CSV table of C-alpha atoms in Angstrom, one decimal:
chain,number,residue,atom,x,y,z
A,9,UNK,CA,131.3,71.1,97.6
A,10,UNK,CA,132.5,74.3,95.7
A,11,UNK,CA,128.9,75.7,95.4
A,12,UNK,CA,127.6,75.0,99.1
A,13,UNK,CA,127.8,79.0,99.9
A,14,UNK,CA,125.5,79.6,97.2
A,15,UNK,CA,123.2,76.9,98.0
A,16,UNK,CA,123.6,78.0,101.8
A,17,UNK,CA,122.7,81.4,100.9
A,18,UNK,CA,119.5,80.4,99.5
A,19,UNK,CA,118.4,78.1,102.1
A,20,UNK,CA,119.1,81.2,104.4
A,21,UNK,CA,117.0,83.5,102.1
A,22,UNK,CA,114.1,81.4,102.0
A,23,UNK,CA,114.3,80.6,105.8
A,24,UNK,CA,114.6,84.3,106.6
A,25,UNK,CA,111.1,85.0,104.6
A,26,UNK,CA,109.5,82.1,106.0
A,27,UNK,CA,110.7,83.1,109.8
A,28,UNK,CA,109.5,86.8,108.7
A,29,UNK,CA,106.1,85.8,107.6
A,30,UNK,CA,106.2,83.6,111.0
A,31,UNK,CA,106.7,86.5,112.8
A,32,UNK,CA,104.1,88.7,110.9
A,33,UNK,CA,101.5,85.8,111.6
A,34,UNK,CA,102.5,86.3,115.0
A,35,UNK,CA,102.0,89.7,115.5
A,36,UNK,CA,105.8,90.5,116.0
A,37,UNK,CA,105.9,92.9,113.5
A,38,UNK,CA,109.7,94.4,114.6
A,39,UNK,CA,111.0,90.9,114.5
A,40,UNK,CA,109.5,90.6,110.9
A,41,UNK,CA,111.7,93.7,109.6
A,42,UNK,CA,114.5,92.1,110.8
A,43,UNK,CA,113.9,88.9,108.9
A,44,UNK,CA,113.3,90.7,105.4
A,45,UNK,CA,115.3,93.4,105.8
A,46,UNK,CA,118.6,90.7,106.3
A,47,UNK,CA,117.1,89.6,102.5
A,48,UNK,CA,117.5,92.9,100.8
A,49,UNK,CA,121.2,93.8,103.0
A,50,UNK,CA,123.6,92.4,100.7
A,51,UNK,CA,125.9,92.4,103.5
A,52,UNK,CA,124.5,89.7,105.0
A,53,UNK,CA,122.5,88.2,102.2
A,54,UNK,CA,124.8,87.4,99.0
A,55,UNK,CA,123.7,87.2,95.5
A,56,UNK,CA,123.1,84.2,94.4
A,57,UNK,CA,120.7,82.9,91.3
A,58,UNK,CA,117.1,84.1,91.3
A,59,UNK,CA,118.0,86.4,94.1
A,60,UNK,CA,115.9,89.1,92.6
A,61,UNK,CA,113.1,87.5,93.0
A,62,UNK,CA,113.8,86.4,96.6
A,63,UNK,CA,114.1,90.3,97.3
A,64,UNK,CA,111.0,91.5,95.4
A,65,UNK,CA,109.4,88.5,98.3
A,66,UNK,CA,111.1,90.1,101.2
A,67,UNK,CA,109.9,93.6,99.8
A,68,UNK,CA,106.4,92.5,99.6
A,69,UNK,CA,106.8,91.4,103.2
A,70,UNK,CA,108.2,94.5,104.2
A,71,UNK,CA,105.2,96.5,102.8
A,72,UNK,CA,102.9,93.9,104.7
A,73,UNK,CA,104.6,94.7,107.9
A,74,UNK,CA,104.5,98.0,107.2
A,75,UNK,CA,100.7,98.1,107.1
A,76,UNK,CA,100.1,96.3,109.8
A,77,UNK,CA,102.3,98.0,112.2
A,78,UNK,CA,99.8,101.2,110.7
A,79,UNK,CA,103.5,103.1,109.4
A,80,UNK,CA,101.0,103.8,105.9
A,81,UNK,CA,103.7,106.5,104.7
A,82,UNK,CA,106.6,103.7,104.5
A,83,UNK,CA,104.2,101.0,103.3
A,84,UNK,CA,103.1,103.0,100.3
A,85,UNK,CA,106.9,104.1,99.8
A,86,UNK,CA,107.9,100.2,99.8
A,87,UNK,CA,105.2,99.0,97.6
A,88,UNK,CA,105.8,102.2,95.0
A,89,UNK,CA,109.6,100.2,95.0
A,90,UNK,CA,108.3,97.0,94.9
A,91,UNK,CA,105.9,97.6,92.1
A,92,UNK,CA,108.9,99.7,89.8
A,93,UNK,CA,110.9,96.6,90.6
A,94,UNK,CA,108.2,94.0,89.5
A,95,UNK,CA,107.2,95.8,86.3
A,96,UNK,CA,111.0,95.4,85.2
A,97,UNK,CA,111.1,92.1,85.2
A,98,UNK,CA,109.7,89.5,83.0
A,99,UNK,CA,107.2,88.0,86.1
A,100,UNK,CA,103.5,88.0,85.8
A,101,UNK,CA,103.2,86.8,89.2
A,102,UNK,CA,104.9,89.0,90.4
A,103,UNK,CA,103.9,91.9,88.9
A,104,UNK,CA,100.3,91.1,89.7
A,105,UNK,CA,101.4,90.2,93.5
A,106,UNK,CA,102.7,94.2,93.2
A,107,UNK,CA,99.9,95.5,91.6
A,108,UNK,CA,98.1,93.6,94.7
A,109,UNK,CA,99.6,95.4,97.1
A,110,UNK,CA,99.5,98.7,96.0
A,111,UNK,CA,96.1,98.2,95.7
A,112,UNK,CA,96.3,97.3,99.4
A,113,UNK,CA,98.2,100.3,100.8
A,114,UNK,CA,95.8,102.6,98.3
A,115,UNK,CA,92.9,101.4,100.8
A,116,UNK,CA,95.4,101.3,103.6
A,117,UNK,CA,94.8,105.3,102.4
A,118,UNK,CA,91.1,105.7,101.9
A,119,UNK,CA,91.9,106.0,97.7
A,120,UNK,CA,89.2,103.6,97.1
A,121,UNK,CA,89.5,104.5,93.3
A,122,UNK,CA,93.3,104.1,93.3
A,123,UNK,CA,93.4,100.9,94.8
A,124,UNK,CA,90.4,99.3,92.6
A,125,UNK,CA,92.5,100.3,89.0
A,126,UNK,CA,95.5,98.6,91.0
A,127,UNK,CA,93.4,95.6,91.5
A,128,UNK,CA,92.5,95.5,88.0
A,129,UNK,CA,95.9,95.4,86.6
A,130,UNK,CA,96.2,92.7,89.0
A,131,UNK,CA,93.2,90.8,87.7
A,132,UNK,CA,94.3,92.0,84.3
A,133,UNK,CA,97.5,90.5,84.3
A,134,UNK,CA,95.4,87.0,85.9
A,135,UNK,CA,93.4,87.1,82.9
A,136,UNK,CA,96.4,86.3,80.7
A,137,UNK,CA,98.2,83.7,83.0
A,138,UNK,CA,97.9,81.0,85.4
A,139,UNK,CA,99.5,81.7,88.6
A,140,UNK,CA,96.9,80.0,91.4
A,141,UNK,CA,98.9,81.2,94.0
A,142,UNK,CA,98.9,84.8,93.1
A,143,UNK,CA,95.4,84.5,91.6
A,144,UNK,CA,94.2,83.3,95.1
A,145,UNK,CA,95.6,86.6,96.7
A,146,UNK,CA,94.7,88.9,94.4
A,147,UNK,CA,90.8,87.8,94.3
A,148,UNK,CA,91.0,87.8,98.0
A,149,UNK,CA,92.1,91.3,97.7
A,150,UNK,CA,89.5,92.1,95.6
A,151,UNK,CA,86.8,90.7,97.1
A,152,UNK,CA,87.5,92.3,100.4
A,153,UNK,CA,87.7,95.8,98.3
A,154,UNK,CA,84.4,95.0,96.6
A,155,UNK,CA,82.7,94.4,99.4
A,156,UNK,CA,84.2,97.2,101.1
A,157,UNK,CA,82.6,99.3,98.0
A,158,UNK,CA,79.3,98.0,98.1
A,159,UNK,CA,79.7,95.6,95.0
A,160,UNK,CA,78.6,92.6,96.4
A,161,UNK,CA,78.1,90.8,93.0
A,162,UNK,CA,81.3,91.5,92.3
A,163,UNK,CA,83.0,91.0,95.7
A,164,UNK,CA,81.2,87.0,95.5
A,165,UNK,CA,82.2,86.4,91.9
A,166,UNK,CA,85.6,87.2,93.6
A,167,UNK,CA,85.2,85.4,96.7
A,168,UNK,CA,84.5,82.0,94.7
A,169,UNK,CA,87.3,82.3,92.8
A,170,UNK,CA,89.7,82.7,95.6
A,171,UNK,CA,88.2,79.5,97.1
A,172,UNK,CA,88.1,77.7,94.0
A,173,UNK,CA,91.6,78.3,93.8
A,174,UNK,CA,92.6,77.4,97.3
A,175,UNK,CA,91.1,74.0,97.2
């Protein structure tokens, strides 16, 4: 078919996040940069339809990695891109997936305030739409920062609703 490159290219896209997030999982944080950093290289990942929002994922697992390998500096620089990227685009989800990570690499810093307002423009932006699958990660997020900050009615209130939306 004409259009098998481009379907190609996103069935390498999504298999390269999924691999990175494999590798994450895993503890193979290197391997992980690889994966999402082939995403955002348009070298070796073309454009193709909804490729933005492909990147913005590959981003967000970059930032992840970033945290975990404990490089705070270059997490914090990749979710300040992620979340100027998010905010232009017309996605809830992910703007409130953005707004959940920066509110992870604030605490990744020990700016307990900054990362509970980004929380609550994550929870803000929950209160208008239904996204489960963001909505489950962003409660889990602020649960564990609630709890973290002594607020244990509401880290529960926070807790239940992750769960609620994971079953």
């Amino acid at each position: 078919r004409s259009d098998a490159e481009q379907h190609s290219a996103w069935i390498r896209t999504v298999s390269r996040i999924s691999s990175g997030y494999t590798e994450l999982n895993q503890g193979n944080v290197v391997e992980a940069l690889r994966c999402f950093s082939q995403v955002r290289d348009p070298r070796i990942t073309s454009n193709f339809i909804l490729h933005w929002r492909w990147r913005l994922h590959a981003q967000l697992g970059m930032t992840e990695a970033r945290l975990q390998a404990g490089e705070i500096g270059d997490a914090h620089r990749e979710a300040d891109d992620v979340l100027a990227t998010a905010l232009t685009a017309a996605d809830p989800a992910m703007r409130s997936l953005a707004w959940e990570m920066k509110s992870r690499v604030a605490r990744a810093e020990n700016d307990f305030d900054g990362a509970r307002i980004c929380i609550d423009r994550a929870l803000a932006i929950l209160d208008r739409f239904d996204f489960p699958v963001a909505a489950w990660q962003v409660n889990r997020t602020a649960w564990d920062l609630y709890a973290h900050l002594g607020d244990r009615e509401r880290a529960n209130g926070h807790h239940a609703r992750a769960k609620e939306l994971i079953l």
